[in-house]
């Protein structure tokens, strides 16, 4: 497995990852519903905006295994894990056949390392209750940061 930087040309891949993420617990949304729902499609549309970046994990043949990307949202059109405009929100997805083999960890560590290198104040994310992904995030320092410490919004804050 190798990582490469995600680019604007990866929008189709981000769309498939977003569809997989909203369906993490079984089918709920179709690809069309993701494309026509502005609260979902803005994770894909116009990416990357200023300061956004991400990584794609590929197998030896160059087929994608997973992707992790950061997107800055505005307070007018916040993502589900929005904290403020200086803190980008993480999306991460690994294809079902490759989960539990370390790809997600490699993607997450790469994003965290690059965010630190860029001196970002932190990374936020949104995770639904019961998603085992929360264990991965907790292991890497994310902590509940939503209203009343709601665990569905988590923040990894980079100290000074
Ligand atoms: C979450 C996800 C990106 C992790 O990628 P991964 O390659 O499976 O992760 P790793 O192999 O590096 O680490 C495994 C950890 O991922 C988490 N995980 C989440 N869903 C998992 C799954 N279906 N299978 C295995 N691990 C999963 C667990 O925390 C696990 O660690 P644990 O066994 O100690 O609890 C991936 O499982 C995935 O795409 N899940 C479905 C979509 C999703 O839920 N995305 C996140 C939305 S907030």
Tab-separated table of N, CA and C in Angstrom, residues 54-156:
chain	number	residue	atom	x	y	z
A	54	UNK	N	-5.479	16.171	1.351
A	54	UNK	CA	-5.865	14.804	1.709
A	54	UNK	C	-4.924	13.801	1.063
A	55	UNK	N	-5.156	12.527	1.369
A	55	UNK	CA	-4.318	11.445	0.839
A	55	UNK	C	-5.199	10.305	0.360
A	56	UNK	N	-4.708	9.634	-0.681
A	56	UNK	CA	-5.352	8.439	-1.205
A	56	UNK	C	-4.415	7.266	-0.955
A	57	UNK	N	-4.956	6.171	-0.412
A	57	UNK	CA	-4.175	4.934	-0.255
A	57	UNK	C	-4.471	4.048	-1.453
A	58	UNK	N	-3.405	3.528	-2.069
A	58	UNK	CA	-3.552	2.678	-3.255
A	58	UNK	C	-2.825	1.356	-3.044
A	59	UNK	N	-3.320	0.316	-3.740
A	59	UNK	CA	-2.599	-0.961	-3.685
A	59	UNK	C	-1.481	-0.945	-4.723
A	60	UNK	N	-0.770	-2.057	-4.831
A	60	UNK	CA	0.398	-2.106	-5.722
A	60	UNK	C	0.009	-1.863	-7.183
A	61	UNK	N	-1.237	-2.203	-7.529
A	61	UNK	CA	-1.690	-2.020	-8.918
A	61	UNK	C	-2.230	-0.612	-9.164
A	62	UNK	N	-2.230	0.222	-8.129
A	62	UNK	CA	-2.713	1.593	-8.290
A	62	UNK	C	-4.203	1.754	-8.045
A	63	UNK	N	-4.885	0.688	-7.608
A	63	UNK	CA	-6.319	0.798	-7.297
A	63	UNK	C	-6.477	1.420	-5.915
A	64	UNK	N	-7.493	2.257	-5.769
A	64	UNK	CA	-7.622	2.943	-4.476
A	64	UNK	C	-8.183	1.998	-3.409
A	65	UNK	N	-7.644	2.159	-2.208
A	65	UNK	CA	-8.065	1.383	-1.035
A	65	UNK	C	-8.854	2.278	-0.087
A	66	UNK	N	-8.432	3.521	0.011
A	66	UNK	CA	-9.072	4.430	0.962
A	66	UNK	C	-8.635	5.858	0.710
A	67	UNK	N	-9.286	6.752	1.410
A	67	UNK	CA	-8.974	8.173	1.249
A	67	UNK	C	-9.296	8.904	2.549
A	68	UNK	N	-8.493	9.894	2.861
A	68	UNK	CA	-8.770	10.791	3.998
A	68	UNK	C	-8.556	12.210	3.494
A	69	UNK	N	-9.515	13.083	3.777
A	69	UNK	CA	-9.368	14.453	3.299
A	69	UNK	C	-9.925	15.444	4.302
A	70	UNK	N	-9.296	16.627	4.288
A	70	UNK	CA	-9.715	17.715	5.171
A	70	UNK	C	-10.381	18.797	4.343
A	71	UNK	N	-11.474	19.314	4.891
A	71	UNK	CA	-12.169	20.412	4.210
A	71	UNK	C	-12.507	21.507	5.223
A	72	UNK	N	-12.183	22.740	4.862
A	72	UNK	CA	-12.585	23.886	5.677
A	72	UNK	C	-14.007	24.283	5.296
A	73	UNK	N	-14.861	24.410	6.293
A	73	UNK	CA	-16.236	24.865	6.057
A	73	UNK	C	-16.399	26.274	6.615
A	74	UNK	N	-17.444	26.949	6.145
A	74	UNK	CA	-17.752	28.271	6.685
A	74	UNK	C	-18.906	28.138	7.673
A	75	UNK	N	-19.075	29.141	8.516
A	75	UNK	CA	-20.165	29.084	9.491
A	75	UNK	C	-21.526	29.189	8.791
A	76	UNK	N	-21.533	29.690	7.545
A	76	UNK	CA	-22.808	29.762	6.800
A	76	UNK	C	-23.222	28.392	6.282
A	77	UNK	N	-22.233	27.570	5.933
A	77	UNK	CA	-22.537	26.227	5.407
A	77	UNK	C	-21.662	25.209	6.134
A	78	UNK	N	-21.895	25.004	7.429
A	78	UNK	CA	-21.015	24.135	8.213
A	78	UNK	C	-21.196	22.658	7.875
A	79	UNK	N	-20.131	21.885	8.077
A	79	UNK	CA	-20.247	20.434	8.005
A	79	UNK	C	-20.836	19.912	9.309
A	80	UNK	N	-21.089	18.617	9.359
A	80	UNK	CA	-21.685	18.026	10.574
A	80	UNK	C	-20.733	18.120	11.773
A	81	UNK	N	-19.424	18.180	11.511
A	81	UNK	CA	-18.449	18.249	12.607
A	81	UNK	C	-17.823	19.625	12.726
A	82	UNK	N	-18.558	20.657	12.300
A	82	UNK	CA	-18.002	22.017	12.282
A	82	UNK	C	-17.751	22.545	13.692
A	83	UNK	N	-16.566	23.136	13.872
A	83	UNK	CA	-16.252	23.822	15.135
A	83	UNK	C	-16.006	25.301	14.862
A	84	UNK	N	-15.059	25.610	13.985
A	84	UNK	CA	-14.932	26.989	13.511
A	84	UNK	C	-14.194	26.981	12.175
A	85	UNK	N	-14.107	28.158	11.564
A	85	UNK	CA	-13.615	28.220	10.187
A	85	UNK	C	-12.118	27.942	10.076
A	86	UNK	N	-11.396	27.969	11.193
A	86	UNK	CA	-9.951	27.703	11.139
A	86	UNK	C	-9.638	26.214	11.253
A	87	UNK	N	-10.644	25.432	11.632
A	87	UNK	CA	-10.419	24.010	11.903
A	87	UNK	C	-11.083	23.168	10.816
A	88	UNK	N	-10.277	22.506	9.967
A	88	UNK	CA	-10.891	21.703	8.914
A	88	UNK	C	-11.505	20.428	9.474
A	89	UNK	N	-12.454	19.898	8.720
A	89	UNK	CA	-13.153	18.678	9.127
A	89	UNK	C	-12.617	17.489	8.324
A	90	UNK	N	-12.383	16.406	9.043
A	90	UNK	CA	-11.850	15.181	8.430
A	90	UNK	C	-12.969	14.278	7.930
A	91	UNK	N	-12.771	13.744	6.723
A	91	UNK	CA	-13.554	12.598	6.244
A	91	UNK	C	-12.558	11.488	5.941
A	92	UNK	N	-12.912	10.260	6.270
A	92	UNK	CA	-12.005	9.131	6.017
A	92	UNK	C	-12.831	7.909	5.662
A	93	UNK	N	-12.321	7.155	4.689
A	93	UNK	CA	-13.049	5.965	4.231
A	93	UNK	C	-12.049	4.950	3.691
A	94	UNK	N	-12.272	3.695	4.050
A	94	UNK	CA	-11.497	2.579	3.483
A	94	UNK	C	-12.508	1.602	2.884
A	95	UNK	N	-12.234	1.071	1.691
A	95	UNK	CA	-13.200	0.163	1.054
A	95	UNK	C	-13.379	-1.078	1.932
A	96	UNK	N	-14.582	-1.632	1.893
A	96	UNK	CA	-14.978	-2.656	2.861
A	96	UNK	C	-14.009	-3.839	2.894
A	97	UNK	N	-13.538	-4.269	1.734
A	97	UNK	CA	-12.689	-5.472	1.683
A	97	UNK	C	-11.315	-5.252	2.295
A	98	UNK	N	-10.949	-4.002	2.553
A	98	UNK	CA	-9.595	-3.697	3.046
A	98	UNK	C	-9.590	-3.178	4.481
A	99	UNK	N	-10.730	-3.182	5.149
A	99	UNK	CA	-10.780	-2.608	6.503
A	99	UNK	C	-10.093	-3.504	7.517
A	100	UNK	N	-9.642	-2.887	8.585
A	100	UNK	CA	-9.027	-3.634	9.679
A	100	UNK	C	-7.609	-4.082	9.388
A	101	UNK	N	-6.971	-3.516	8.352
A	101	UNK	CA	-5.603	-3.906	7.988
A	101	UNK	C	-4.617	-2.757	8.098
A	102	UNK	N	-5.043	-1.671	8.674
A	102	UNK	CA	-4.100	-0.586	8.920
A	102	UNK	C	-4.152	0.573	7.938
A	103	UNK	N	-4.938	0.464	6.873
A	103	UNK	CA	-4.980	1.567	5.889
A	103	UNK	C	-5.544	2.833	6.519
A	104	UNK	N	-6.619	2.679	7.297
A	104	UNK	CA	-7.219	3.850	7.926
A	104	UNK	C	-6.243	4.543	8.863
A	105	UNK	N	-5.491	3.747	9.609
A	105	UNK	CA	-4.504	4.328	10.529
A	105	UNK	C	-3.439	5.098	9.752
A	106	UNK	N	-2.954	4.511	8.652
A	106	UNK	CA	-1.916	5.209	7.869
A	106	UNK	C	-2.447	6.514	7.294
A	107	UNK	N	-3.664	6.487	6.809
A	107	UNK	CA	-4.252	7.711	6.258
A	107	UNK	C	-4.432	8.769	7.346
A	108	UNK	N	-4.937	8.327	8.493
A	108	UNK	CA	-5.198	9.273	9.586
A	108	UNK	C	-3.891	9.900	10.083
A	109	UNK	N	-2.867	9.074	10.259
A	109	UNK	CA	-1.580	9.597	10.739
A	109	UNK	C	-0.998	10.583	9.719
A	110	UNK	N	-1.119	10.268	8.432
A	110	UNK	CA	-0.579	11.174	7.399
A	110	UNK	C	-1.282	12.529	7.444
A	111	UNK	N	-2.599	12.506	7.615
A	111	UNK	CA	-3.351	13.768	7.666
A	111	UNK	C	-2.974	14.558	8.922
A	112	UNK	N	-2.893	13.871	10.051
A	112	UNK	CA	-2.532	14.557	11.306
A	112	UNK	C	-1.129	15.165	11.194
A	113	UNK	N	-0.180	14.393	10.673
A	113	UNK	CA	1.204	14.897	10.555
A	113	UNK	C	1.250	16.144	9.675
A	114	UNK	N	0.532	16.106	8.554
A	114	UNK	CA	0.562	17.254	7.636
A	114	UNK	C	-0.153	18.459	8.258
A	115	UNK	N	-1.228	18.211	8.982
A	115	UNK	CA	-1.942	19.322	9.637
A	115	UNK	C	-1.043	19.988	10.681
A	116	UNK	N	-0.305	19.177	11.414
A	116	UNK	CA	0.648	19.751	12.389
A	116	UNK	C	1.723	20.548	11.669
A	117	UNK	N	2.234	19.989	10.552
A	117	UNK	CA	3.302	20.667	9.815
A	117	UNK	C	2.813	22.033	9.327
A	118	UNK	N	1.530	22.100	8.971
A	118	UNK	CA	0.949	23.367	8.478
A	118	UNK	C	0.516	24.289	9.614
A	119	UNK	N	0.761	23.869	10.847
A	119	UNK	CA	0.425	24.673	12.031
A	119	UNK	C	-1.065	24.966	12.138
A	120	UNK	N	-1.879	24.022	11.698
A	120	UNK	CA	-3.324	24.173	11.889
A	120	UNK	C	-3.646	24.029	13.378
A	121	UNK	N	-4.713	24.677	13.844
A	121	UNK	CA	-5.040	24.581	15.275
A	121	UNK	C	-5.619	23.236	15.681
A	122	UNK	N	-6.126	22.486	14.716
A	122	UNK	CA	-6.707	21.191	15.052
A	122	UNK	C	-7.460	20.616	13.872
A	123	UNK	N	-8.078	19.475	14.122
A	123	UNK	CA	-8.895	18.786	13.117
A	123	UNK	C	-10.173	18.355	13.831
A	124	UNK	N	-11.310	18.558	13.172
A	124	UNK	CA	-12.572	18.077	13.747
A	124	UNK	C	-13.130	16.950	12.887
A	125	UNK	N	-14.126	16.281	13.403
A	125	UNK	CA	-14.823	15.255	12.623
A	125	UNK	C	-16.194	15.011	13.236
A	126	UNK	N	-17.012	14.334	12.461
A	126	UNK	CA	-18.337	13.940	12.933
A	126	UNK	C	-18.439	12.431	12.822
A	127	UNK	N	-18.895	11.792	13.881
A	127	UNK	CA	-19.033	10.334	13.869
A	127	UNK	C	-20.347	9.985	14.563
A	128	UNK	N	-21.089	9.069	13.976
A	128	UNK	CA	-22.385	8.731	14.558
A	128	UNK	C	-22.216	7.741	15.714
A	129	UNK	N	-23.102	7.808	16.699
A	129	UNK	CA	-23.016	6.888	17.839
A	129	UNK	C	-23.018	5.438	17.350
A	130	UNK	N	-22.144	4.641	17.937
A	130	UNK	CA	-22.079	3.217	17.599
A	130	UNK	C	-21.102	2.886	16.491
A	131	UNK	N	-20.563	3.907	15.799
A	131	UNK	CA	-19.597	3.626	14.733
A	131	UNK	C	-18.265	3.219	15.371
A	132	UNK	N	-17.744	2.017	15.033
A	132	UNK	CA	-16.469	1.585	15.629
A	132	UNK	C	-15.308	2.499	15.258
A	133	UNK	N	-15.491	3.343	14.240
A	133	UNK	CA	-14.431	4.290	13.876
A	133	UNK	C	-14.074	5.193	15.050
A	134	UNK	N	-15.008	5.395	15.978
A	134	UNK	CA	-14.726	6.261	17.134
A	134	UNK	C	-13.510	5.759	17.913
A	135	UNK	N	-13.315	4.443	17.976
A	135	UNK	CA	-12.145	3.911	18.698
A	135	UNK	C	-10.841	4.345	18.019
A	136	UNK	N	-10.854	4.316	16.694
A	136	UNK	CA	-9.666	4.761	15.945
A	136	UNK	C	-9.375	6.227	16.249
A	137	UNK	N	-10.413	7.040	16.239
A	137	UNK	CA	-10.216	8.475	16.482
A	137	UNK	C	-9.735	8.737	17.912
A	138	UNK	N	-10.326	8.045	18.859
A	138	UNK	CA	-9.945	8.244	20.262
A	138	UNK	C	-8.481	7.870	20.465
A	139	UNK	N	-8.091	6.772	19.822
A	139	UNK	CA	-6.696	6.307	19.944
A	139	UNK	C	-5.714	7.366	19.459
A	140	UNK	N	-6.155	8.205	18.522
A	140	UNK	CA	-5.256	9.216	17.964
A	140	UNK	C	-5.500	10.592	18.567
A	141	UNK	N	-6.218	10.643	19.677
A	141	UNK	CA	-6.305	11.877	20.447
A	141	UNK	C	-7.545	12.716	20.243
A	142	UNK	N	-8.461	12.285	19.397
A	142	UNK	CA	-9.706	13.050	19.227
A	142	UNK	C	-10.559	12.905	20.488
A	143	UNK	N	-11.199	13.986	20.870
A	143	UNK	CA	-12.045	13.985	22.070
A	143	UNK	C	-13.367	14.667	21.749
A	144	UNK	N	-14.440	14.266	22.449
A	144	UNK	CA	-15.743	14.884	22.206
A	144	UNK	C	-15.676	16.403	22.346
A	145	UNK	N	-16.308	17.101	21.415
A	145	UNK	CA	-16.228	18.564	21.428
A	145	UNK	C	-17.540	19.220	21.025
A	146	UNK	N	-18.573	18.417	20.872
A	146	UNK	CA	-19.850	18.987	20.453
A	146	UNK	C	-20.575	19.607	21.629
A	147	UNK	N	-21.787	20.083	21.403
A	147	UNK	CA	-22.581	20.652	22.492
A	147	UNK	C	-22.712	19.634	23.624
A	148	UNK	N	-22.507	20.068	24.842
A	148	UNK	CA	-22.570	19.172	26.012
A	148	UNK	C	-21.631	17.975	25.860
A	149	UNK	N	-20.487	18.199	25.195
A	149	UNK	CA	-19.498	17.126	24.974
A	149	UNK	C	-20.106	15.939	24.241
A	150	UNK	N	-20.977	16.283	23.318
A	150	UNK	CA	-21.590	15.297	22.438
A	150	UNK	C	-20.483	14.605	21.638
A	151	UNK	N	-20.386	13.276	21.735
A	151	UNK	CA	-19.293	12.546	21.086
A	151	UNK	C	-19.443	12.498	19.572
A	152	UNK	N	-20.555	13.020	19.022
A	152	UNK	CA	-20.676	12.947	17.570
A	152	UNK	C	-19.792	13.982	16.878
A	153	UNK	N	-19.430	15.042	17.569
A	153	UNK	CA	-18.421	15.969	17.055
A	153	UNK	C	-17.172	15.817	17.907
A	154	UNK	N	-16.043	15.522	17.258
A	154	UNK	CA	-14.789	15.323	17.992
A	154	UNK	C	-13.737	16.292	17.457
A	155	UNK	N	-12.815	16.618	18.334
A	155	UNK	CA	-11.736	17.556	17.987
A	155	UNK	C	-10.399	16.978	18.424
A	156	UNK	N	-9.433	17.056	17.517
A	156	UNK	CA	-8.035	16.833	17.877
A	156	UNK	C	-7.392	18.207	17.869
